[in-house]
Coordinates of C-alpha atoms in Angstrom, one line a residue:
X1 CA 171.7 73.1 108.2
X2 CA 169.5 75.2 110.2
X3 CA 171.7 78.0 108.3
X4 CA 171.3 76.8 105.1
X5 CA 167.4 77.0 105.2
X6 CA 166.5 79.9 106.9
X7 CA 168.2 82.4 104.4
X8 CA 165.1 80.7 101.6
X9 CA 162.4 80.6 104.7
X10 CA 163.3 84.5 104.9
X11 CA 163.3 85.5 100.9
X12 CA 159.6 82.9 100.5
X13 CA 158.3 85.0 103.9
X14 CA 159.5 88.3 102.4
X15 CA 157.5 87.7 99.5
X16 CA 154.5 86.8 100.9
X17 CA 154.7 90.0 102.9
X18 CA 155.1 92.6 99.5
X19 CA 151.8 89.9 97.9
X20 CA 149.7 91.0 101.0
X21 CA 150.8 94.4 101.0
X22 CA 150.3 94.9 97.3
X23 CA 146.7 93.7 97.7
X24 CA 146.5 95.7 100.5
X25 CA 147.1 98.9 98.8
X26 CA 145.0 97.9 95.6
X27 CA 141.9 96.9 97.8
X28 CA 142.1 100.2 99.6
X29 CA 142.5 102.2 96.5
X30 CA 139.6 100.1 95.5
X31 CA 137.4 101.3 98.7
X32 CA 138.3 104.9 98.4
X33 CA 137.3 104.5 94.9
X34 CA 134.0 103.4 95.4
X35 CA 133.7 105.7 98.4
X36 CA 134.1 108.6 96.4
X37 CA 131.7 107.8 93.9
X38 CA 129.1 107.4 96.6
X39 CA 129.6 110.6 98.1
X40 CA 129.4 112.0 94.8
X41 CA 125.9 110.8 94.0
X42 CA 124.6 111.1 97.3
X43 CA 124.2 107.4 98.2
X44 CA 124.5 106.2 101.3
X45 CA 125.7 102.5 102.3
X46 CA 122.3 101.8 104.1
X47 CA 119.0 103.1 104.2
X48 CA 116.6 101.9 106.8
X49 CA 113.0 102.4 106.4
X50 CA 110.3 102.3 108.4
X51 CA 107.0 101.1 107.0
X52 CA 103.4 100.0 107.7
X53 CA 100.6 97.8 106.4
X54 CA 98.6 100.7 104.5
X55 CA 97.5 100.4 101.1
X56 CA 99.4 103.5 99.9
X57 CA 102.2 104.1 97.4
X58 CA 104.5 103.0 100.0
X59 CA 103.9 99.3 99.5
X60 CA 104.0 100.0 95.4
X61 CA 107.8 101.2 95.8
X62 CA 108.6 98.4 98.2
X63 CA 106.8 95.5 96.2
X64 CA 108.5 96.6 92.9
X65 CA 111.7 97.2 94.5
X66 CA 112.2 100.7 92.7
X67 CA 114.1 101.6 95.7
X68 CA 117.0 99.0 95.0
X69 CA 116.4 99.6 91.4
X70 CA 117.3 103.2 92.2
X71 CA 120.5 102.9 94.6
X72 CA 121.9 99.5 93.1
X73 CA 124.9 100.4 95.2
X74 CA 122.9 100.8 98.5
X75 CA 121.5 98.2 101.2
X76 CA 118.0 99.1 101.7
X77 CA 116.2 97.5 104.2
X78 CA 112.6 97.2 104.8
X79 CA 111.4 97.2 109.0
X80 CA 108.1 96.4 109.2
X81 CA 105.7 99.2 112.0
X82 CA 102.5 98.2 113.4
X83 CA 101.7 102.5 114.5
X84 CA 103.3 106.0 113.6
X85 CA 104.1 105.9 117.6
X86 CA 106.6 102.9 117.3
X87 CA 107.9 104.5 114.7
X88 CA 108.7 107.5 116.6
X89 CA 110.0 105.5 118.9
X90 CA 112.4 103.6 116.4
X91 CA 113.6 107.5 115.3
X92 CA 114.5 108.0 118.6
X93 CA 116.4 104.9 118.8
X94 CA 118.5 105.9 115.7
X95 CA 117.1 102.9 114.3
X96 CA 115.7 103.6 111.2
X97 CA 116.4 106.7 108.2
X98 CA 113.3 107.2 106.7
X99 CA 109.7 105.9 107.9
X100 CA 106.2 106.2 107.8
X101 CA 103.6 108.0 110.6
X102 CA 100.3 109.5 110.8
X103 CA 100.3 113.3 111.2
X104 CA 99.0 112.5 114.6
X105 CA 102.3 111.1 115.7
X106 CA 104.4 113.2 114.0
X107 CA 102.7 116.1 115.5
X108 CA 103.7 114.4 119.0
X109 CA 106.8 113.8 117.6
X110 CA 107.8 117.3 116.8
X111 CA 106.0 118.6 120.4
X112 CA 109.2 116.0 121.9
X113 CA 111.0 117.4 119.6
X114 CA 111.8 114.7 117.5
X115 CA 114.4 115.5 115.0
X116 CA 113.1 114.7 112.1
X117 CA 111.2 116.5 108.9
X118 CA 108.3 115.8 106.5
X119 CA 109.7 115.5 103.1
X120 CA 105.9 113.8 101.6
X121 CA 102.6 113.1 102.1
X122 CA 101.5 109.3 101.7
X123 CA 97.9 110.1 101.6
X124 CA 95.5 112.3 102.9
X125 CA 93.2 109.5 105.3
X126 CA 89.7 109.6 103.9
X127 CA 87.3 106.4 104.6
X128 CA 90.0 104.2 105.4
X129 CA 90.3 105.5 109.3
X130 CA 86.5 105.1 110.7
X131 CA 84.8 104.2 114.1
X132 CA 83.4 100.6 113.5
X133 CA 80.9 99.7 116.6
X134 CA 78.6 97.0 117.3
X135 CA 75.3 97.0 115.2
X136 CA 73.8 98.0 118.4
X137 CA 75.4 101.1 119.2
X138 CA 74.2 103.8 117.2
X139 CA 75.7 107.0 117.3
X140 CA 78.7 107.9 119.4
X141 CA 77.2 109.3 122.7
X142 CA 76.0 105.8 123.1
X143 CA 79.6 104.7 123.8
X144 CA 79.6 105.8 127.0
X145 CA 81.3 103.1 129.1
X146 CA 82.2 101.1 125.9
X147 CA 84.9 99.3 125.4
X148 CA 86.9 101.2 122.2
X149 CA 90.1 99.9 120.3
X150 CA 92.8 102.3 118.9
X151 CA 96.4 102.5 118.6
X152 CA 97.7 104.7 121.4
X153 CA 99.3 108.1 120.0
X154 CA 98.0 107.1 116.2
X155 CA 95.5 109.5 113.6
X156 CA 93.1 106.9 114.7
X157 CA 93.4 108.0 118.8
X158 CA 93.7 111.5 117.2
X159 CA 90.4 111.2 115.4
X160 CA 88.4 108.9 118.1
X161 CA 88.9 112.3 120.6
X162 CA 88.0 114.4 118.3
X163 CA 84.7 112.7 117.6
X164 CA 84.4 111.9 121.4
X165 CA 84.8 115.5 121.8
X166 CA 82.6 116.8 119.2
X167 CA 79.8 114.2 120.8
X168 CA 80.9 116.1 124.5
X169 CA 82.4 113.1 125.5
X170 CA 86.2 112.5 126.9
X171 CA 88.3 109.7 126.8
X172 CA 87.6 109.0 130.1
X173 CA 83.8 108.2 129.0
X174 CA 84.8 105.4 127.4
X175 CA 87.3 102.5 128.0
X176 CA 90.2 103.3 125.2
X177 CA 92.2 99.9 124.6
X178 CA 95.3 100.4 124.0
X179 CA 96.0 97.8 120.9
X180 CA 97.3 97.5 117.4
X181 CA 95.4 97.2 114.1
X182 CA 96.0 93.5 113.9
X183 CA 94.9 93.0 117.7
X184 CA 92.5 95.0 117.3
X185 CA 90.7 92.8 115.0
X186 CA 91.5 90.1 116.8
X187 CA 90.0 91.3 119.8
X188 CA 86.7 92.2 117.6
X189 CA 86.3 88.5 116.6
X190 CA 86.3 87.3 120.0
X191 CA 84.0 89.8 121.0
X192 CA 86.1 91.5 123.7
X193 CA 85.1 95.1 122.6
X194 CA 82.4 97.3 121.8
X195 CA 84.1 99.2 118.8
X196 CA 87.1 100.5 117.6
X197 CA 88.9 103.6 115.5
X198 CA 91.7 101.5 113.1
X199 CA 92.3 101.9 109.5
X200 CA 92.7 99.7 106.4
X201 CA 93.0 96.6 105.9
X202 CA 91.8 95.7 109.9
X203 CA 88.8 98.6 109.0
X204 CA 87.6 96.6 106.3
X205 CA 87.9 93.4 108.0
X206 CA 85.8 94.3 111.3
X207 CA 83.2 96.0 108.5
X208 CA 83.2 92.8 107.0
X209 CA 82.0 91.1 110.4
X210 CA 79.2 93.4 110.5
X211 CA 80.3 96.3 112.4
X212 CA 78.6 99.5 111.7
X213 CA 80.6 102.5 110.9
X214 CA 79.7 105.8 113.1
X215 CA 82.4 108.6 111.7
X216 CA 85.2 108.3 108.9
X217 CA 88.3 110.4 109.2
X218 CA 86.7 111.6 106.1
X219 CA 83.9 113.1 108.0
X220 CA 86.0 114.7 110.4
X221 CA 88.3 116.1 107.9
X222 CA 85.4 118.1 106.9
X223 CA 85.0 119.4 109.5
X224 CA 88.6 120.4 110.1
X225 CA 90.2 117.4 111.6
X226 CA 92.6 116.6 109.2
X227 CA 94.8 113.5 109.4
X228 CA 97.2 112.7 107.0
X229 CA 99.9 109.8 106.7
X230 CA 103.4 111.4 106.3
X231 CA 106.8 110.1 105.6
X232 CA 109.7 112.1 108.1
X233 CA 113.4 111.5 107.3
X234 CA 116.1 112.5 110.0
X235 CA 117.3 115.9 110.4
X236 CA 121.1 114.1 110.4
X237 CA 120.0 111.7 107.0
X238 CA 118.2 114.7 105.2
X239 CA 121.5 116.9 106.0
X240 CA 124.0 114.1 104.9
X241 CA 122.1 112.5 101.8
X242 CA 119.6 115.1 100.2
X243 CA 120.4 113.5 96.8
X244 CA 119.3 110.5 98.2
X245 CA 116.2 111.7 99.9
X246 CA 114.9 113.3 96.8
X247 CA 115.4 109.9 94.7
X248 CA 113.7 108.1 97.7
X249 CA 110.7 111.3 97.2
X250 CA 111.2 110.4 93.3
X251 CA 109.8 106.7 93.4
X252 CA 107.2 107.5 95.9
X253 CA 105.9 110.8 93.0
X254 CA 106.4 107.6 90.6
X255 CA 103.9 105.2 92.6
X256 CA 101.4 108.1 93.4
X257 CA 101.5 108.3 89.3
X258 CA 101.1 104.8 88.6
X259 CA 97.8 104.6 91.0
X260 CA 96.3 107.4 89.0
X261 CA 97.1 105.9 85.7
X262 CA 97.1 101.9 86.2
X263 CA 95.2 101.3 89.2
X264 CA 94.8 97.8 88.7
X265 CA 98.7 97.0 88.7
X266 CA 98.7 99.4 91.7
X267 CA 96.6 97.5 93.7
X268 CA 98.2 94.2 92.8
X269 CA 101.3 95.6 93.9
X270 CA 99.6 96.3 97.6
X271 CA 97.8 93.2 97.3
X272 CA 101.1 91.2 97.2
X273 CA 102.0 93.1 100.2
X274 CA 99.0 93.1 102.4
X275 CA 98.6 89.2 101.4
X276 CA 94.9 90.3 99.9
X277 CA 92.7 89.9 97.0
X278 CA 93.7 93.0 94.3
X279 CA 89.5 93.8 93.9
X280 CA 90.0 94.4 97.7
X281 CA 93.1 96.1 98.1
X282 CA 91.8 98.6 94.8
X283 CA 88.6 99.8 97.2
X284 CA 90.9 100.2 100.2
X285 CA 93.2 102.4 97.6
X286 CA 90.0 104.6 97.1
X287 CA 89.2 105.6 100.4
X288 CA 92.8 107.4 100.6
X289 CA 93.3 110.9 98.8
X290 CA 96.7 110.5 97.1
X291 CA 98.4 113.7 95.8
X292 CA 101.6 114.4 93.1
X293 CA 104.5 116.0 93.5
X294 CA 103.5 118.7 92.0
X295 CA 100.5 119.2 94.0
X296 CA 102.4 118.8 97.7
X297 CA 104.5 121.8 96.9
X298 CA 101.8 124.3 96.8
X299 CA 100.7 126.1 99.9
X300 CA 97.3 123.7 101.5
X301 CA 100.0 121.0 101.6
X302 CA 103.8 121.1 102.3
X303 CA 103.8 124.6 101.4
X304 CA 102.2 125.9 104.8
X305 CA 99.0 123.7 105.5
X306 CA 100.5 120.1 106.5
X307 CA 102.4 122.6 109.1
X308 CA 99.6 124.5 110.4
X309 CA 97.7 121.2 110.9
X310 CA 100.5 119.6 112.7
X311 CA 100.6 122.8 115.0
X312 CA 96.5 122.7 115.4
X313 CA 96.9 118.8 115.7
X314 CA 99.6 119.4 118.6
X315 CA 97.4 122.0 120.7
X316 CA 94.0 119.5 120.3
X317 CA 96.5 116.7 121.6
X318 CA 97.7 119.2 124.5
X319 CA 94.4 120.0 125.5
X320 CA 93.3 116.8 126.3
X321 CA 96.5 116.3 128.4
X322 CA 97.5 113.9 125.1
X323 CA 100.9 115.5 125.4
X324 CA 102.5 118.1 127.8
X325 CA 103.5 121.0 125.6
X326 CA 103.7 122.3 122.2
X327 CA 106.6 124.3 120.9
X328 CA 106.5 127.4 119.0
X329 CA 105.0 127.8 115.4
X330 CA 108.5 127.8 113.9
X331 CA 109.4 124.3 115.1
X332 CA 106.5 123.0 113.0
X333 CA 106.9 125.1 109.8
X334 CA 110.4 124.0 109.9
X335 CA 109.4 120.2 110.4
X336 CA 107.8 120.4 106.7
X337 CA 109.7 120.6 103.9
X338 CA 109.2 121.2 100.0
X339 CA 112.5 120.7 99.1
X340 CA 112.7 117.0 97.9
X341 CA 109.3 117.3 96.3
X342 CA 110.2 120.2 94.2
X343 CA 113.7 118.4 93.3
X344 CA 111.6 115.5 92.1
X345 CA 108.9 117.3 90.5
X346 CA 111.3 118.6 88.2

């Protein structure tokens, strides 16, 4: 008997095995399929971005999800950065594709060197960095033995030295807190410090409470201490996807656009994101300089000046033993690109 039924056992088992192989070869036919296709258009399975809590275009692209809209075929995922220094540190860490940082970091990023490249310009920071004090302290060479807030290794350190310096003061005048923006303002309400350099929302916040501001980034800009927040993309993701990276570029040109001609939806966008009113998220929107496309191509901006500022930015951070070297001109003109911007300008 045990005869008798193995010879059907064997035919029902042989079956099953052509099923599973069939299916087999059709799903892997499907795969390379769809493989293909995203190598054709550039897309990559995953993009990981790297963003923070500033009211800039950024937060429009994320909030109307023009990203997913634009690579319906791609996993994009959103990692929230409190500073452009962790977010050096997540680029480091192969952790993330495509992120956010001020032009501080980034210009201690490329001093490392970090491999990575500047593909846009967020914003140029206006009034929404500033050195908020204590009514009682008023001007900055009364900080002397104050306690001052900042993220360590942000444009906000970058433009509290420079003041500090401009004043004749050092860093090691004052008592520089290491914190971020949203300990930072926590740290003002229970009055453990004197001041701090932060920027927008926290900024507005402390102002809010009463704290008087001394400098804006603004100020200092005019007086050639620039800061700007950029977005830098990996050497590895820019080499691989550069379709991709000039969509990404595309729906940040698209947001800058929208702010120019809707500001209201703009800032209702942010406002979603920064969990504020929009009336207060449309002033924090005014105190950034926010350029198109077309505009960062040309030569003050990715065209030669966002690399000579990164290169000034890197020998102001050396000299006040910020960071221990800088590397030749050539590593920061080749850590700004116009590429993607004139791809998506078109």
């Amino acid at each position: 008997m045990s005869t008798t039924r193995s010879g059907p056992l064997r035919a029902l088992a042989a079956l099953l095995l052509a099923a599973l192989l069939a299916l087999g070869v059709a799903a892997c036919g499907s795969d390379d399929n769809k493989a293909s296709a995203e190598r054709a258009d550039g897309s990559p399975d995953k993009i990981t971005i790297a963003y923070q809590a500033i009211p800039n275009g950024d937060l429009v692209v994320k909030n109307q999800r023009w990203l997913e809209a634009a690579f319906p075929d791609t996993e994009i995922e959103w990692k929230l950065f409190d500073s452009g220094g962790s977010v050096n540190e997540a680029v480091v860490a192969n952790s993330v594709d495509i992120g956010l940082a001020g032009s501080s970091p980034v210009a201690r990023g490329l001093s490392t060197p970090i491999e990575y490249q500047v593909p846009w310009i967020h914003d140029v920071i206006g009034r929404a960095e500033a050195l908020v004090v204590k009514d009682e302290i008023e001007s900055i060479a009364d900080l002397r033995g104050k306690k001052i807030a900042t993220p360590l290794a942000s444009t906000s350190h970058y433009s509290l030295l420079a003041a500090l310096d401009e004043a004749g003061l050092s860093e090691r005048d004052v008592e520089v807190i290491d914190a971020e923006p949203d300990d930072i303002y926590a740290a003002w309400s229970r009055g453990d410090i004197d001041g701090a350099y932060v920027w927008n929302p926290n900024l507005a916040k402390i102002v809010g409470d009463g704290g008087r501001v001394l400098v804006t980034s603004e100020e200092l800009s005019s007086r050639g201490k620039t800061t700007y927040d950029l977005a830098v993309v990996t050497n590895d993701f820019a080499a691989e996807h550069p379709d991709a990276v000039t969509r990404w570029v595309a729906q940040q040109d698209r947001a800058v656009r929208l702010i120019r001609s809707d500001p209201g939806a703009a800032a209702r966008a942010i406002a979603a994101e920064l969990n504020i009113e929009p009336a207060e998220a449309a002033a924090q929107v005014r105190d950034l300089i926010f350029l198109d496309a077309s505009e960062q191509v040309g030569a003050e901006y990715l065209g030669g000046g966002v690399a000579r500022n990164l290169l000034a930015t890197a020998e102001f951070n050396q000299r006040l033993g910020q960071i221990p070297e800088v590397q030749d001109e050539a590593t920061y003109t080749d850590g700004v690109t116009t590429q993607f911007a004139e791809a998506a300008g078109k």
